[in-house]
Tab-separated table of N, CA and C in Angstrom:
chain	number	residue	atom	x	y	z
N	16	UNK	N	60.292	-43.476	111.795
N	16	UNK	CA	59.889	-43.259	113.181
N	16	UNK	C	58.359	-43.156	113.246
N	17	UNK	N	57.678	-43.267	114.661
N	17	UNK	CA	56.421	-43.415	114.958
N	17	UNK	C	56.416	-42.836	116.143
N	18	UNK	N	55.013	-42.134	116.207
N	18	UNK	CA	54.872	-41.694	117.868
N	18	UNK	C	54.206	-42.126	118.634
N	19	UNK	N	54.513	-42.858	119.441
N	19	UNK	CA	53.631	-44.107	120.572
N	19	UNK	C	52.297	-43.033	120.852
N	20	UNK	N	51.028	-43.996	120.397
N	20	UNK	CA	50.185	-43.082	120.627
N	20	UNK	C	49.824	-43.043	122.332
N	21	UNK	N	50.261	-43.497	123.215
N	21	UNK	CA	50.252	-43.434	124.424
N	21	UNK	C	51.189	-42.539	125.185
N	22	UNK	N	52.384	-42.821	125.624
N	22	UNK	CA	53.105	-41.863	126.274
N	22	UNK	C	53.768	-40.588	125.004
N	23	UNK	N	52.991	-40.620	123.524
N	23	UNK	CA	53.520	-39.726	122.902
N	23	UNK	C	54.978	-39.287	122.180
N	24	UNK	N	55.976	-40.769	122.711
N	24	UNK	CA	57.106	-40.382	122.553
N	24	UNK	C	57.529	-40.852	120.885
N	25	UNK	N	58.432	-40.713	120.668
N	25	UNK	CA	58.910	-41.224	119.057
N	25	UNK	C	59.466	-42.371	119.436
N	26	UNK	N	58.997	-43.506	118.409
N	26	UNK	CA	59.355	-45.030	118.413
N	26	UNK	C	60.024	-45.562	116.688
N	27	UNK	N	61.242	-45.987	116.836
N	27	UNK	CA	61.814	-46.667	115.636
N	27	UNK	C	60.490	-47.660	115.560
N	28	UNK	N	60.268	-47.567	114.185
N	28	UNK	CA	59.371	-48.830	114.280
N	28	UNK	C	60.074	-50.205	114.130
N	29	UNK	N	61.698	-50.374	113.946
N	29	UNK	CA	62.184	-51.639	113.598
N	29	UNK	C	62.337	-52.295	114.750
N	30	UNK	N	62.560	-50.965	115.771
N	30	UNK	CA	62.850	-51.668	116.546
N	30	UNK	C	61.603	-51.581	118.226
N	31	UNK	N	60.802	-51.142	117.778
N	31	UNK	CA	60.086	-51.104	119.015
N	31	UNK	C	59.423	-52.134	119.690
N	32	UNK	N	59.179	-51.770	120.806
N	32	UNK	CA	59.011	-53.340	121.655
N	32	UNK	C	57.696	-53.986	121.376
N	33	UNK	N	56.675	-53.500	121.351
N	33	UNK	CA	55.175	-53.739	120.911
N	33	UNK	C	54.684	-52.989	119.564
N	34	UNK	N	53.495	-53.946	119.231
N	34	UNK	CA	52.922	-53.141	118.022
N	34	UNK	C	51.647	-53.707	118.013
N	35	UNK	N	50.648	-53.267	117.611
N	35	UNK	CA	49.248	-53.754	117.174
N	35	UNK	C	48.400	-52.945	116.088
N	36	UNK	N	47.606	-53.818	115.606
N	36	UNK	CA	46.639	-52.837	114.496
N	36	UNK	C	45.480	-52.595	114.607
N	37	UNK	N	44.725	-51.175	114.663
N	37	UNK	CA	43.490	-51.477	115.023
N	37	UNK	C	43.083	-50.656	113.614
N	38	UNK	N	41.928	-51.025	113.276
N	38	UNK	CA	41.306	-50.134	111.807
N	38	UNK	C	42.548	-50.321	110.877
N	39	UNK	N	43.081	-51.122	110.520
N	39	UNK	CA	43.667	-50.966	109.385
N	39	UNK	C	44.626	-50.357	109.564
N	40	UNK	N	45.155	-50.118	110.949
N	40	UNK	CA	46.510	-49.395	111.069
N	40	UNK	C	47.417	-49.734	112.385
N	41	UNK	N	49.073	-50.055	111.792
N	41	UNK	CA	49.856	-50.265	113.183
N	41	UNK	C	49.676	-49.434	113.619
N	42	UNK	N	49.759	-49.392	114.840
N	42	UNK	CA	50.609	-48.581	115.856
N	42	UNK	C	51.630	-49.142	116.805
N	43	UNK	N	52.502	-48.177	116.774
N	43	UNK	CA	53.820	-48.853	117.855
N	43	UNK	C	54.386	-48.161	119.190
N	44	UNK	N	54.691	-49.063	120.074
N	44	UNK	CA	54.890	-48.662	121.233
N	44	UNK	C	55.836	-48.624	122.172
N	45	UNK	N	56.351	-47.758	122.544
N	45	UNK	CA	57.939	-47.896	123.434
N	45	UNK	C	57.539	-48.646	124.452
N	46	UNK	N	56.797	-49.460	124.999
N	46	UNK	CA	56.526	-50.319	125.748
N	46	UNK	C	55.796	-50.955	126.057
N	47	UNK	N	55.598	-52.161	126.634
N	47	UNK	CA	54.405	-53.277	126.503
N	47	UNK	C	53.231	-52.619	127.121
N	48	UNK	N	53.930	-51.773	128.173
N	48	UNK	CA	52.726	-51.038	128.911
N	48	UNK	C	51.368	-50.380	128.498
N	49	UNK	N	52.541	-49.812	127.299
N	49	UNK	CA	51.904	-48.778	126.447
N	49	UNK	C	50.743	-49.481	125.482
N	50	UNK	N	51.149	-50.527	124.944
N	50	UNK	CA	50.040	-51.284	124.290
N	50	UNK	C	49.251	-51.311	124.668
N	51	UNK	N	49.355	-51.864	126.233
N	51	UNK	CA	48.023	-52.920	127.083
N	51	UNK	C	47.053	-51.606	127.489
N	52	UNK	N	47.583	-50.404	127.126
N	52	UNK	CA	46.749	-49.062	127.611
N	52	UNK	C	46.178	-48.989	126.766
N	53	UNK	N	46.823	-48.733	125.627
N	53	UNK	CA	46.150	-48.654	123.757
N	53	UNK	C	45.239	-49.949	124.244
N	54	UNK	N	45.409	-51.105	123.643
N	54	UNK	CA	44.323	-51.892	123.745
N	54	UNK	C	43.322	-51.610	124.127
N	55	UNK	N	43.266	-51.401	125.561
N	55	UNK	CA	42.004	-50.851	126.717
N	55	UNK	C	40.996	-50.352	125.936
N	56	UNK	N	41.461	-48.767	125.723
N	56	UNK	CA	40.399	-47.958	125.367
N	56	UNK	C	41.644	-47.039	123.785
N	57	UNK	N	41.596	-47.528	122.656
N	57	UNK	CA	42.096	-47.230	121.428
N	57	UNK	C	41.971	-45.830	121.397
N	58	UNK	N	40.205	-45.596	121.023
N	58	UNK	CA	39.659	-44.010	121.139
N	58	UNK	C	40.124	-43.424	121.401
N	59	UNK	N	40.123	-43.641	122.995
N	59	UNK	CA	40.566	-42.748	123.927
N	59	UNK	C	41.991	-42.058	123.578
N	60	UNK	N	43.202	-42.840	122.690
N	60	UNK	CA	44.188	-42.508	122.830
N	60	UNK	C	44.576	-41.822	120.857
N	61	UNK	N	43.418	-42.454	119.950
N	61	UNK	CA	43.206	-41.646	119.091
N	61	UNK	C	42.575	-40.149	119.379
N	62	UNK	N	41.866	-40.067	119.943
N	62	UNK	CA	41.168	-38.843	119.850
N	62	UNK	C	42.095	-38.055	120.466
N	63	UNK	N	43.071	-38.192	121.549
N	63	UNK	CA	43.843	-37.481	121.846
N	63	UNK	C	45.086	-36.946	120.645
N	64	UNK	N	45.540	-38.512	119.558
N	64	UNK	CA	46.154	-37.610	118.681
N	64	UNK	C	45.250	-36.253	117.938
N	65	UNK	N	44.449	-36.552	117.961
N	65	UNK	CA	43.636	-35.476	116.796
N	65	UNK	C	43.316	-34.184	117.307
N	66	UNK	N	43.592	-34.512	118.386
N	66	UNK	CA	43.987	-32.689	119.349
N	66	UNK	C	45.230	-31.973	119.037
N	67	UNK	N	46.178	-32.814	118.702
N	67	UNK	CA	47.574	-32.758	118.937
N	67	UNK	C	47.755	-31.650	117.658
N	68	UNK	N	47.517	-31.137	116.716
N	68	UNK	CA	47.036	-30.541	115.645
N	68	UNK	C	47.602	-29.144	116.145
């Protein structure tokens, strides 16, 4: 499992609908939506994991 770094939720990675890599790393997403947000602004949605702590 994976946690969509956008809406936060847990994503099978076999089976999730989107995925992309930025820095050397997937990330996956319960929805296309969710990508095209990731894409946008990445940071923005890393730095929020690193709060998550």
């Amino acid at each position: 499992m994976a946690k969509d770094p956008v809406c936060e939720m847990e994503v099978d990675k076999d089976k999730a609908p989107a995925k992309t890599e930025y820095k050397g790393q997937t990330y996956y997403f319960r929805a296309p939506e969710c990508k095209a947000a990731f894409e946008k602004d990445p940071e923005k949605y890393l730095r929020k994991q690193e709060g998550d702590d």
